[in-house]
Structures are given as structure tokens and as C-alpha cells.
């Protein structure tokens, strides 16, 4: 009798074991599915940011020489320059009369600059060219102005193939010029500095000037490549 009871108990335990195993097998996919569904949703991605395109407005312009620009819609004013491509815009700026003559002395350069899409131009003010003339002497300076190859290369050393505003320019730290070579950028967005290949550093007299295809920084030195 005890033997029969023991056998019956064993049978009941076996049946319970099978039932529990079956339940476990049936529940496993649900648990796995639940886990998968919990993990499946990806974390929200950060909002896409638009790269800084270097385009500025009149409100962004800064520098001690900006007050010397004509006001309103007069030729050479910010409103006038903003609607024109860079070489044309610079031609009416009273701070850039020597630069305008130099660009005009290189056949096709004005058209090339006007056709660029999104560039940065470091534009030496008139006193910067006067300093170079004093440094080189009249004969050498006039020879430079009369040589379109050398003059064109020098002027294009002042043009960057990327359009920067002051903030993104300082963040870049270094620029590559259309003529080859690089410039080192330092300072702050409100007072950038530009160091040329000779190690000479220019400061910004009026920066973030908007034109149709470029952002212009009027500077106090003519930038010289390393060689």
C-alpha cells in the first residue's frame, strides 16, 4: 500500500514538472518578445543642425572703421554692398580704393571673384597698401602692380574658398587660400586676428560685411604668403 502511494506521488510530481516546463516554454517567447519590444525603439536622435554658412547681415558688422562707410543706400554702404557680388561691392567701398585698382589690374580677376559661390575675402584697407609701398619702395611696388601674375597670386591669397563669419572663422583656426597657402586665425569673434605666411598678424578694421557671394573683412595689413 505504501509502495502504491509512493508511486502515485512520484507520478503526480512528474506531471507537475512537465506542466511547469510546458508553461515555461510557452511563456519564454512572450518574455523575449516583451524584452525585444522594450529595446526596439531607438533613442531619439538629436535635432539636425544646419552648418554655419558664413552669411552675415548688417546687424553682424563690427569694427572701428565701419563708421567710415557711407550710410543708407549710398554707394559703398552696407545696403549697397550686400546686393552685389564681392568685387563689384568692394569697388564702391571708400576704404578699399587701392584694392579695387589692384584687382582691376589683373585681367579677369574681378569676374572670377564675382563668380565664386560662398567665399571669405580679407580686404586690405588703403593704408595697408601704403605700408607695403613704403616697405618695398616705389619702384618695386609699381613693378608688383604691373605684374598681373604676381599681383593676382597675392590678391587671391586674401580669398578663402569657404564662406565664414567671424565666429566660424575663429572656430576654424586656419584657412586655406585660393592661391594656395594658409592663414592662421586667432583672437575672438569680436576681434579676430589673421597671421600670414610671413608670421605678420593683421587685425580686423570692419568685419562680417555681407555681399551677395562673400563675407568681407577689411584688415589693416596686406597678407603675404610664405614664399
mmCIF file of C-alpha atoms in Angstrom:
data_model
loop_
_atom_site.group_PDB
_atom_site.id
_atom_site.type_symbol
_atom_site.label_atom_id
_atom_site.label_comp_id
_atom_site.label_asym_id
_atom_site.label_seq_id
_atom_site.Cartn_x
_atom_site.Cartn_y
_atom_site.Cartn_z
ATOM 1 C CA UNK A 1 0.000 0.000 0.000
ATOM 2 C CA UNK A 2 2.826 2.386 0.889
ATOM 3 C CA UNK A 3 4.541 1.420 -2.329
ATOM 4 C CA UNK A 4 1.438 2.315 -4.343
ATOM 5 C CA UNK A 5 1.170 5.675 -2.523
ATOM 6 C CA UNK A 6 4.816 6.384 -3.205
ATOM 7 C CA UNK A 7 4.381 5.559 -6.913
ATOM 8 C CA UNK A 8 1.318 7.776 -7.137
ATOM 9 C CA UNK A 9 3.188 10.668 -5.522
ATOM 10 C CA UNK A 10 6.042 10.259 -7.959
ATOM 11 C CA UNK A 11 3.567 10.288 -10.825
ATOM 12 C CA UNK A 12 1.941 13.486 -9.591
ATOM 13 C CA UNK A 13 5.331 15.186 -9.211
ATOM 14 C CA UNK A 14 6.334 14.162 -12.733
ATOM 15 C CA UNK A 15 3.108 15.525 -14.138
ATOM 16 C CA UNK A 16 3.604 18.815 -12.334
ATOM 17 C CA UNK A 17 7.175 19.036 -13.611
ATOM 18 C CA UNK A 18 6.019 18.531 -17.207
ATOM 19 C CA UNK A 19 3.261 21.102 -16.764
ATOM 20 C CA UNK A 20 5.646 23.699 -15.328
ATOM 21 C CA UNK A 21 8.146 23.079 -18.117
ATOM 22 C CA UNK A 22 5.413 23.438 -20.697
ATOM 23 C CA UNK A 23 4.251 26.685 -19.157
ATOM 24 C CA UNK A 24 7.822 27.946 -19.074
ATOM 25 C CA UNK A 25 8.319 27.118 -22.758
ATOM 26 C CA UNK A 26 5.067 28.813 -23.676
ATOM 27 C CA UNK A 27 5.901 31.937 -21.710
ATOM 28 C CA UNK A 28 9.510 32.300 -22.921
ATOM 29 C CA UNK A 29 8.653 33.733 -26.338
ATOM 30 C CA UNK A 30 6.308 36.244 -24.729
ATOM 31 C CA UNK A 31 9.033 37.323 -22.323
ATOM 32 C CA UNK A 32 11.553 37.549 -25.174
ATOM 33 C CA UNK A 33 9.079 39.465 -27.305
ATOM 34 C CA UNK A 34 8.409 41.830 -24.451
ATOM 35 C CA UNK A 35 12.137 42.345 -23.969
ATOM 36 C CA UNK A 36 12.632 42.894 -27.698
ATOM 37 C CA UNK A 37 9.768 45.356 -27.848
ATOM 38 C CA UNK A 38 11.227 47.229 -24.898
ATOM 39 C CA UNK A 39 14.640 47.536 -26.560
ATOM 40 C CA UNK A 40 13.480 48.090 -30.135
ATOM 41 C CA UNK A 41 12.607 51.816 -30.005
ATOM 42 C CA UNK A 42 15.810 53.757 -30.773
ATOM 43 C CA UNK A 43 16.757 56.665 -28.597
ATOM 44 C CA UNK A 44 15.522 59.923 -30.104
ATOM 45 C CA UNK A 45 18.214 61.387 -32.344
ATOM 46 C CA UNK A 46 19.470 64.901 -31.764
ATOM 47 C CA UNK A 47 17.829 67.509 -33.958
ATOM 48 C CA UNK A 48 19.675 68.044 -37.192
ATOM 49 C CA UNK A 49 21.750 71.191 -37.131
ATOM 50 C CA UNK A 50 22.312 73.398 -40.118
ATOM 51 C CA UNK A 51 26.016 74.100 -40.736
ATOM 52 C CA UNK A 52 27.034 77.692 -40.381
ATOM 53 C CA UNK A 53 27.121 79.046 -43.932
ATOM 54 C CA UNK A 54 29.034 82.189 -43.025
ATOM 55 C CA UNK A 55 26.331 84.505 -44.351
ATOM 56 C CA UNK A 56 26.012 87.695 -42.329
ATOM 57 C CA UNK A 57 23.633 90.627 -42.096
ATOM 58 C CA UNK A 58 24.166 94.317 -41.471
ATOM 59 C CA UNK A 59 23.479 93.689 -37.785
ATOM 60 C CA UNK A 60 26.560 91.422 -37.614
ATOM 61 C CA UNK A 61 29.038 94.030 -38.839
ATOM 62 C CA UNK A 62 31.653 95.165 -36.313
ATOM 63 C CA UNK A 63 34.913 97.078 -36.077
ATOM 64 C CA UNK A 64 36.269 100.590 -35.569
ATOM 65 C CA UNK A 65 36.318 101.514 -39.280
ATOM 66 C CA UNK A 66 32.722 100.519 -40.029
ATOM 67 C CA UNK A 67 31.584 104.039 -39.134
ATOM 68 C CA UNK A 68 33.557 105.333 -42.136
ATOM 69 C CA UNK A 69 31.277 103.534 -44.584
ATOM 70 C CA UNK A 70 28.595 105.569 -46.366
ATOM 71 C CA UNK A 71 25.160 105.361 -44.765
ATOM 72 C CA UNK A 72 21.743 104.377 -46.064
ATOM 73 C CA UNK A 73 21.672 103.182 -49.674
ATOM 74 C CA UNK A 74 24.603 105.286 -50.871
ATOM 75 C CA UNK A 75 27.310 103.583 -52.971
ATOM 76 C CA UNK A 76 29.690 101.741 -50.656
ATOM 77 C CA UNK A 77 27.134 101.476 -47.858
ATOM 78 C CA UNK A 78 26.266 98.148 -46.284
ATOM 79 C CA UNK A 79 22.925 98.102 -48.093
ATOM 80 C CA UNK A 80 24.617 98.775 -51.410
ATOM 81 C CA UNK A 81 27.359 96.189 -50.931
ATOM 82 C CA UNK A 82 25.014 93.481 -49.699
ATOM 83 C CA UNK A 83 23.181 93.234 -53.000
ATOM 84 C CA UNK A 84 26.297 92.937 -55.173
ATOM 85 C CA UNK A 85 28.970 90.262 -55.757
ATOM 86 C CA UNK A 86 32.162 90.890 -53.875
ATOM 87 C CA UNK A 87 34.438 92.569 -56.445
ATOM 88 C CA UNK A 88 31.685 94.903 -57.559
ATOM 89 C CA UNK A 89 30.716 95.609 -53.950
ATOM 90 C CA UNK A 90 34.305 96.414 -52.950
ATOM 91 C CA UNK A 91 34.725 98.822 -55.852
ATOM 92 C CA UNK A 92 32.443 101.352 -54.182
ATOM 93 C CA UNK A 93 33.827 100.955 -50.656
ATOM 94 C CA UNK A 94 35.812 104.083 -49.697
ATOM 95 C CA UNK A 95 38.165 102.004 -47.544
ATOM 96 C CA UNK A 96 39.238 99.832 -50.490
ATOM 97 C CA UNK A 97 40.185 102.139 -53.355
ATOM 98 C CA UNK A 98 43.725 100.739 -53.762
ATOM 99 C CA UNK A 99 42.498 97.159 -53.561
ATOM 100 C CA UNK A 100 39.931 97.921 -56.256
ATOM 101 C CA UNK A 101 42.658 99.298 -58.541
ATOM 102 C CA UNK A 102 44.822 96.254 -57.890
ATOM 103 C CA UNK A 103 42.006 93.840 -58.719
ATOM 104 C CA UNK A 104 41.314 95.810 -61.894
ATOM 105 C CA UNK A 105 44.955 95.471 -62.921
ATOM 106 C CA UNK A 106 44.639 91.664 -63.115
ATOM 107 C CA UNK A 107 42.668 90.662 -66.227
ATOM 108 C CA UNK A 108 39.587 88.601 -65.364
ATOM 109 C CA UNK A 109 40.142 88.621 -61.592
ATOM 110 C CA UNK A 110 37.073 90.731 -60.798
ATOM 111 C CA UNK A 111 34.885 88.397 -62.834
ATOM 112 C CA UNK A 112 36.464 85.375 -61.156
ATOM 113 C CA UNK A 113 35.765 86.764 -57.695
ATOM 114 C CA UNK A 114 32.224 87.761 -58.612
ATOM 115 C CA UNK A 115 31.553 84.236 -59.893
ATOM 116 C CA UNK A 116 32.687 82.496 -56.702
ATOM 117 C CA UNK A 117 29.994 80.829 -54.607
ATOM 118 C CA UNK A 118 30.429 81.456 -50.898
ATOM 119 C CA UNK A 119 33.907 82.846 -50.150
ATOM 120 C CA UNK A 120 35.631 84.896 -47.472
ATOM 121 C CA UNK A 121 37.666 87.927 -48.504
ATOM 122 C CA UNK A 122 40.285 89.655 -46.381
ATOM 123 C CA UNK A 123 40.389 93.124 -47.911
ATOM 124 C CA UNK A 124 43.397 95.308 -47.045
ATOM 125 C CA UNK A 125 42.420 98.917 -46.428
ATOM 126 C CA UNK A 126 44.229 101.686 -48.306
ATOM 127 C CA UNK A 127 46.795 102.379 -45.521
ATOM 128 C CA UNK A 128 47.836 98.709 -45.670
ATOM 129 C CA UNK A 129 48.939 99.120 -49.283
ATOM 130 C CA UNK A 130 50.679 102.384 -48.415
ATOM 131 C CA UNK A 131 52.708 100.494 -45.795
ATOM 132 C CA UNK A 132 53.752 97.905 -48.403
ATOM 133 C CA UNK A 133 54.758 100.677 -50.784
ATOM 134 C CA UNK A 134 56.953 102.220 -48.107
ATOM 135 C CA UNK A 135 58.439 98.841 -47.274
ATOM 136 C CA UNK A 136 59.203 97.826 -50.874
ATOM 137 C CA UNK A 137 59.926 101.248 -52.297
ATOM 138 C CA UNK A 138 58.115 102.887 -55.185
ATOM 139 C CA UNK A 139 59.950 101.001 -57.924
ATOM 140 C CA UNK A 140 59.325 97.529 -56.530
ATOM 141 C CA UNK A 141 55.757 98.375 -55.557
ATOM 142 C CA UNK A 142 54.903 99.682 -59.011
ATOM 143 C CA UNK A 143 56.545 96.617 -60.540
ATOM 144 C CA UNK A 144 54.282 94.418 -58.437
ATOM 145 C CA UNK A 145 51.206 96.304 -59.590
ATOM 146 C CA UNK A 146 52.362 95.923 -63.183
ATOM 147 C CA UNK A 147 52.848 92.150 -62.949
ATOM 148 C CA UNK A 148 49.403 90.508 -63.233
ATOM 149 C CA UNK A 149 50.718 87.055 -62.352
ATOM 150 C CA UNK A 150 52.397 88.050 -59.094
ATOM 151 C CA UNK A 151 49.690 90.549 -58.214
ATOM 152 C CA UNK A 152 46.902 88.069 -58.986
ATOM 153 C CA UNK A 153 48.503 85.417 -56.795
ATOM 154 C CA UNK A 154 48.938 87.920 -53.960
ATOM 155 C CA UNK A 155 45.334 89.091 -54.153
ATOM 156 C CA UNK A 156 43.956 85.550 -54.285
ATOM 157 C CA UNK A 157 45.973 84.780 -51.157
ATOM 158 C CA UNK A 158 43.406 87.036 -49.480
ATOM 159 C CA UNK A 159 40.467 84.848 -50.556
ATOM 160 C CA UNK A 160 39.238 81.708 -48.783
ATOM 161 C CA UNK A 161 37.154 79.190 -50.705
ATOM 162 C CA UNK A 162 34.785 78.794 -47.745
ATOM 163 C CA UNK A 163 32.432 81.477 -46.509
ATOM 164 C CA UNK A 164 32.987 82.316 -42.836
ATOM 165 C CA UNK A 165 31.527 84.796 -40.431
ATOM 166 C CA UNK A 166 33.762 85.960 -37.585
ATOM 167 C CA UNK A 167 32.591 83.277 -35.177
ATOM 168 C CA UNK A 168 33.092 80.349 -37.536
ATOM 169 C CA UNK A 169 36.351 81.857 -38.791
ATOM 170 C CA UNK A 170 37.867 81.908 -35.316
ATOM 171 C CA UNK A 171 36.489 78.421 -34.667
ATOM 172 C CA UNK A 172 38.214 77.150 -37.834
ATOM 173 C CA UNK A 173 41.598 78.384 -36.601
ATOM 174 C CA UNK A 174 43.214 78.072 -40.020
ATOM 175 C CA UNK A 175 42.118 78.736 -43.581
ATOM 176 C CA UNK A 176 43.326 77.589 -46.992
ATOM 177 C CA UNK A 177 43.565 80.275 -49.632
ATOM 178 C CA UNK A 178 42.512 80.183 -53.295
ATOM 179 C CA UNK A 179 46.115 80.854 -54.319
ATOM 180 C CA UNK A 180 47.399 78.094 -52.037
ATOM 181 C CA UNK A 181 48.993 78.541 -48.656
ATOM 182 C CA UNK A 182 47.241 79.024 -45.346
ATOM 183 C CA UNK A 183 46.420 81.681 -42.792
ATOM 184 C CA UNK A 184 46.293 81.235 -39.026
ATOM 185 C CA UNK A 185 43.225 82.690 -37.336
ATOM 186 C CA UNK A 186 43.293 83.803 -33.721
ATOM 187 C CA UNK A 187 41.661 86.269 -31.397
ATOM 188 C CA UNK A 188 37.948 86.260 -30.648
ATOM 189 C CA UNK A 189 34.804 86.586 -32.777
ATOM 190 C CA UNK A 190 34.655 90.279 -31.875
ATOM 191 C CA UNK A 191 38.374 90.838 -32.515
ATOM 192 C CA UNK A 192 39.788 88.214 -34.909
ATOM 193 C CA UNK A 193 43.441 88.199 -35.945
ATOM 194 C CA UNK A 194 44.878 86.857 -39.204
ATOM 195 C CA UNK A 195 48.506 85.708 -39.357
ATOM 196 C CA UNK A 196 50.059 85.272 -42.791
ATOM 197 C CA UNK A 197 52.806 83.026 -44.118
ATOM 198 C CA UNK A 198 55.479 85.515 -43.038
ATOM 199 C CA UNK A 199 54.227 85.499 -39.452
ATOM 200 C CA UNK A 200 52.759 89.009 -39.661
ATOM 201 C CA UNK A 201 49.413 89.486 -37.946
ATOM 202 C CA UNK A 202 46.570 91.647 -39.235
ATOM 203 C CA UNK A 203 43.588 92.883 -37.262
ATOM 204 C CA UNK A 204 40.054 93.496 -38.470
ATOM 205 C CA UNK A 205 39.003 97.097 -39.088
ATOM 206 C CA UNK A 206 35.476 96.231 -40.216
ATOM 207 C CA UNK A 207 34.287 92.659 -40.306
ATOM 208 C CA UNK A 208 31.314 90.494 -41.228
ATOM 209 C CA UNK A 209 30.459 92.776 -44.165
ATOM 210 C CA UNK A 210 27.858 90.937 -46.261
ATOM 211 C CA UNK A 211 27.954 90.848 -50.046
ATOM 212 C CA UNK A 212 25.971 88.695 -52.439
ATOM 213 C CA UNK A 213 28.547 85.899 -52.576
ATOM 214 C CA UNK A 214 31.095 86.660 -49.855
ATOM 215 C CA UNK A 215 31.720 87.814 -46.330
ATOM 216 C CA UNK A 216 34.325 90.574 -46.235
ATOM 217 C CA UNK A 217 36.776 91.512 -43.507
ATOM 218 C CA UNK A 218 38.570 94.821 -44.029
ATOM 219 C CA UNK A 219 42.023 94.395 -42.461
ATOM 220 C CA UNK A 220 44.975 96.620 -41.616
ATOM 221 C CA UNK A 221 47.720 94.688 -43.457
ATOM 222 C CA UNK A 222 48.444 93.174 -46.836
ATOM 223 C CA UNK A 223 48.843 89.440 -46.197
ATOM 224 C CA UNK A 224 51.997 87.832 -47.578
ATOM 225 C CA UNK A 225 52.425 84.124 -48.394
ATOM 226 C CA UNK A 226 55.366 82.188 -47.005
ATOM 227 C CA UNK A 227 57.157 82.297 -50.351
#
